[in-house]
Coordinates of C-alpha atoms in Angstrom, one line a residue:
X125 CA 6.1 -17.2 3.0
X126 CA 8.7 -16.0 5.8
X127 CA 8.5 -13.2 7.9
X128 CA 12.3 -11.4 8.9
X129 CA 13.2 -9.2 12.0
X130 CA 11.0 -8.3 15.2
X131 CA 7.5 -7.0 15.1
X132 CA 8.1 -5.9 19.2
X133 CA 11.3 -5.2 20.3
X134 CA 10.3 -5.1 24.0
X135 CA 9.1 -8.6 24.1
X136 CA 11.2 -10.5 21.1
X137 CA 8.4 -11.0 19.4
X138 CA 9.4 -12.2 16.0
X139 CA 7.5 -10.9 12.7
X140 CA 5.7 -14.1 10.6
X141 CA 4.2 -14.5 7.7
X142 CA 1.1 -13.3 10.0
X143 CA 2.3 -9.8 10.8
X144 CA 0.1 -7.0 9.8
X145 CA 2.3 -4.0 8.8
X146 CA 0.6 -0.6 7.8
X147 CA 1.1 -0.1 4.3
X148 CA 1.6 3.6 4.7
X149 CA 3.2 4.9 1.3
X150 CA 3.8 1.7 -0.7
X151 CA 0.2 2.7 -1.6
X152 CA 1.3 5.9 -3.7
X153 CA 2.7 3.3 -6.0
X154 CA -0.3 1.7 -6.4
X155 CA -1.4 5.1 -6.8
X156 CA 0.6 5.3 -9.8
X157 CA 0.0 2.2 -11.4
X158 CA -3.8 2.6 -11.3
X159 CA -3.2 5.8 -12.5
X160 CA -1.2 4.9 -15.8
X161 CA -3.4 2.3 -16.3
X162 CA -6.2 4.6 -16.5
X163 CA -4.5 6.6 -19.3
X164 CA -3.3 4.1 -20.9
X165 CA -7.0 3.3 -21.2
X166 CA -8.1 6.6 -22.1
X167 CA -10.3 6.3 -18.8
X168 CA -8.5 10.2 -18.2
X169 CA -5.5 12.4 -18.7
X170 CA -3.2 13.4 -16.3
X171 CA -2.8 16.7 -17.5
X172 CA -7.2 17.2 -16.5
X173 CA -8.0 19.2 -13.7
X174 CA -10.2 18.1 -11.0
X175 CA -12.8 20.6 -12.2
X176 CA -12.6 18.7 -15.4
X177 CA -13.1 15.7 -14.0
X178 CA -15.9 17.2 -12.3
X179 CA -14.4 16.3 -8.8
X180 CA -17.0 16.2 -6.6
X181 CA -15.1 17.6 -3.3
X182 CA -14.3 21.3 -3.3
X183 CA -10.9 22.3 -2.5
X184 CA -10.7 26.2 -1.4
X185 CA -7.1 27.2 -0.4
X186 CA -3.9 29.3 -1.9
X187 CA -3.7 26.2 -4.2
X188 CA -6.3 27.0 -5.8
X189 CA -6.9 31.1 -6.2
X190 CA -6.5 31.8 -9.8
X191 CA -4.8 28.4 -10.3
X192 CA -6.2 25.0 -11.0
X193 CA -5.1 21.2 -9.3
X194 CA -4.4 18.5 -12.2
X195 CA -3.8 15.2 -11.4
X196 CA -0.6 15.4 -12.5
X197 CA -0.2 18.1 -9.9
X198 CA -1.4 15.4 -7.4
X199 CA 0.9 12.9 -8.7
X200 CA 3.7 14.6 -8.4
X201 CA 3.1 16.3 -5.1
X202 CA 3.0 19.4 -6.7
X203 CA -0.5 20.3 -6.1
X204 CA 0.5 23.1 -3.0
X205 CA -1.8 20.9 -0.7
X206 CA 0.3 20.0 2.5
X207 CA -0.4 17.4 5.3
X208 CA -1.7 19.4 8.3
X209 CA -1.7 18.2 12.2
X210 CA -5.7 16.9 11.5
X211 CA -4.1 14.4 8.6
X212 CA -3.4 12.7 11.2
X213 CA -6.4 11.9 12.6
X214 CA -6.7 9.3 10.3
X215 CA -4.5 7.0 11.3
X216 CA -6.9 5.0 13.1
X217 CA -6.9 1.7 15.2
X218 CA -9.2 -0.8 13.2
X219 CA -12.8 -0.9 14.7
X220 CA -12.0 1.1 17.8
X221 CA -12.7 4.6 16.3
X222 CA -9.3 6.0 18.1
X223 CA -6.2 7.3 16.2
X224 CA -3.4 6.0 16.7
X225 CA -1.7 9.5 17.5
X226 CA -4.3 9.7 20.5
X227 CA -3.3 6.3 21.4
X228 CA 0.0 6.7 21.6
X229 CA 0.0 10.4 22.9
X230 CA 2.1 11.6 20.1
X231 CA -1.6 14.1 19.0
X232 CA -4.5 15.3 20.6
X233 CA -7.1 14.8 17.5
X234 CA -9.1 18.2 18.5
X235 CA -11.6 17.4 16.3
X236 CA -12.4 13.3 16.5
X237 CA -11.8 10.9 14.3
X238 CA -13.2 10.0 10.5
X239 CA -12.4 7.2 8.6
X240 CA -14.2 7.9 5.9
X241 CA -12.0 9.7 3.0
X242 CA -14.4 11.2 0.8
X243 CA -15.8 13.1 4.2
X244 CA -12.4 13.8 6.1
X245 CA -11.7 15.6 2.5
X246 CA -14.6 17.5 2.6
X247 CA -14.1 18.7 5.8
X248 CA -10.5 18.9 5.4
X249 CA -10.6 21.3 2.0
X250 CA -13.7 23.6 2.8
X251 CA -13.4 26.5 5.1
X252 CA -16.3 25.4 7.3
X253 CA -15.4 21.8 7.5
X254 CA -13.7 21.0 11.2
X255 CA -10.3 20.2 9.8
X256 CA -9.7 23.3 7.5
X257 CA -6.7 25.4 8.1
X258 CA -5.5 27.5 5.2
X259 CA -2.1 27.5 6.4
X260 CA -1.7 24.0 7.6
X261 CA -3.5 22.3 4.7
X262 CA -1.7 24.3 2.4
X263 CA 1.5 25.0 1.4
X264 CA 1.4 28.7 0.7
X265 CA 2.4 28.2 -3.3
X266 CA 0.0 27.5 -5.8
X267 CA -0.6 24.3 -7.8
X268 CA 2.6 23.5 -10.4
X269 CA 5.1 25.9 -8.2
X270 CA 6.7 24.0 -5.9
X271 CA 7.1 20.2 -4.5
X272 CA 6.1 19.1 -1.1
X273 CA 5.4 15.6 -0.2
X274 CA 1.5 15.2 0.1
X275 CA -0.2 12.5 2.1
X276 CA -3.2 14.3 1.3
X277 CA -2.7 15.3 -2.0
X278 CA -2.1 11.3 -3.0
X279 CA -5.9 10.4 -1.1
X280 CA -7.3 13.6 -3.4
X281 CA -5.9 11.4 -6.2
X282 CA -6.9 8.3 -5.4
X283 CA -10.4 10.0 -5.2
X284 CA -10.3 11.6 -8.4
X285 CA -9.3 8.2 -10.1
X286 CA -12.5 6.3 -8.2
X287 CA -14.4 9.7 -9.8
X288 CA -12.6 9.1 -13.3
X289 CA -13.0 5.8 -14.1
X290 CA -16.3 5.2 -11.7
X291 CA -14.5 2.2 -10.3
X292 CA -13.9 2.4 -6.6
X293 CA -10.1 2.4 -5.6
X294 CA -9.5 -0.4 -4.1
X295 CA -11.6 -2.7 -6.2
X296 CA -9.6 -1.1 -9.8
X297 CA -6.3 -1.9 -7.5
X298 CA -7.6 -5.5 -6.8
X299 CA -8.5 -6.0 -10.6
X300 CA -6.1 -4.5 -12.6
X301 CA -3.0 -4.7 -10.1
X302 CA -3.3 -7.8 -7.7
X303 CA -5.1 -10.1 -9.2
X304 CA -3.3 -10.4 -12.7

């Protein structure tokens, strides 16, 4: 195990084997995986929608008038959700409850801080929930019409395969991706 290049400029600090990175987006790949696997495994089709899944979060937008969200709609960022400012808000700082856009001053997170997905996704999709904004959640075209990465779309999806196959995301990624 090595570790190349500097994890602080400002100090020469050099990155280890040690150095805890974000993973950010490397997880939409695991995203992916987990989600082939699951078809492969007739666990779901990709072509379902999230009613058909039954999806058990409610997502009320442009996307969705007279349209429905598949998970091939999610997977190919295609869905019409869009990363609004509240997104994020969930970047946080392990333990401390503070994001890191607050931290840093890069956002003012008007509405505090959740780190749980399944209720920043509530609140995010339904037009009473405290980070709902039809035009910033939502890209203005409906599901299948246009592409626009999606942060948010990729955590609906990684939802929707916990609800699918009834195995929690991050244990079907530790047992059918890491581990083997």
């Amino acid at each position: 195990q090595y570790g190349f290049g500097s994890a602080n400029i400002e100090t020469g600090e050099q990155v280890t084997e040690n150095t805890p990175f974000k993973v950010g987006s490397i997880s939409k790949t695991m995203i992916a995986v987990a989600a082939m696997q699951m078809q492969e495994r007739n666990l779901l089709d990709l072509d379902s929608s999230l009613d058909d899944i039954a999806f058990p979060i409610t997502i009320e937008g442009v996307a969705t008038e007279n349209s429905t969200i598949t998970l091939r709609h999610l997977a190919t960022h295609t869905s019409g959700i869009s990363d609004g400012d509240d997104y994020l808000c969930t970047y946080v700082i392990d333990g401390a409850n503070i994001s890191l856009t607050d931290a840093f001053d890069i956002y003012e997170c008007p509405n505090g801080v959740t780190t749980d997905t399944r209720t920043f996704l509530s609140e995010y999709f339904h037009p009473n929930g405290i980070f709902y904004s039809q035009e910033d959640n939502f890209n203005g075209e409906l599901s299948g019409n246009a592409w626009e990465y999606s942060n948010v779309g990729a955590t609906v999806l990684a939802e929707a395969l916990h609800h699918a196959s009834g195995t929690p995301f991050d244990q079907w990624t530790r047992d059918n991706i890491f581990t083997p």
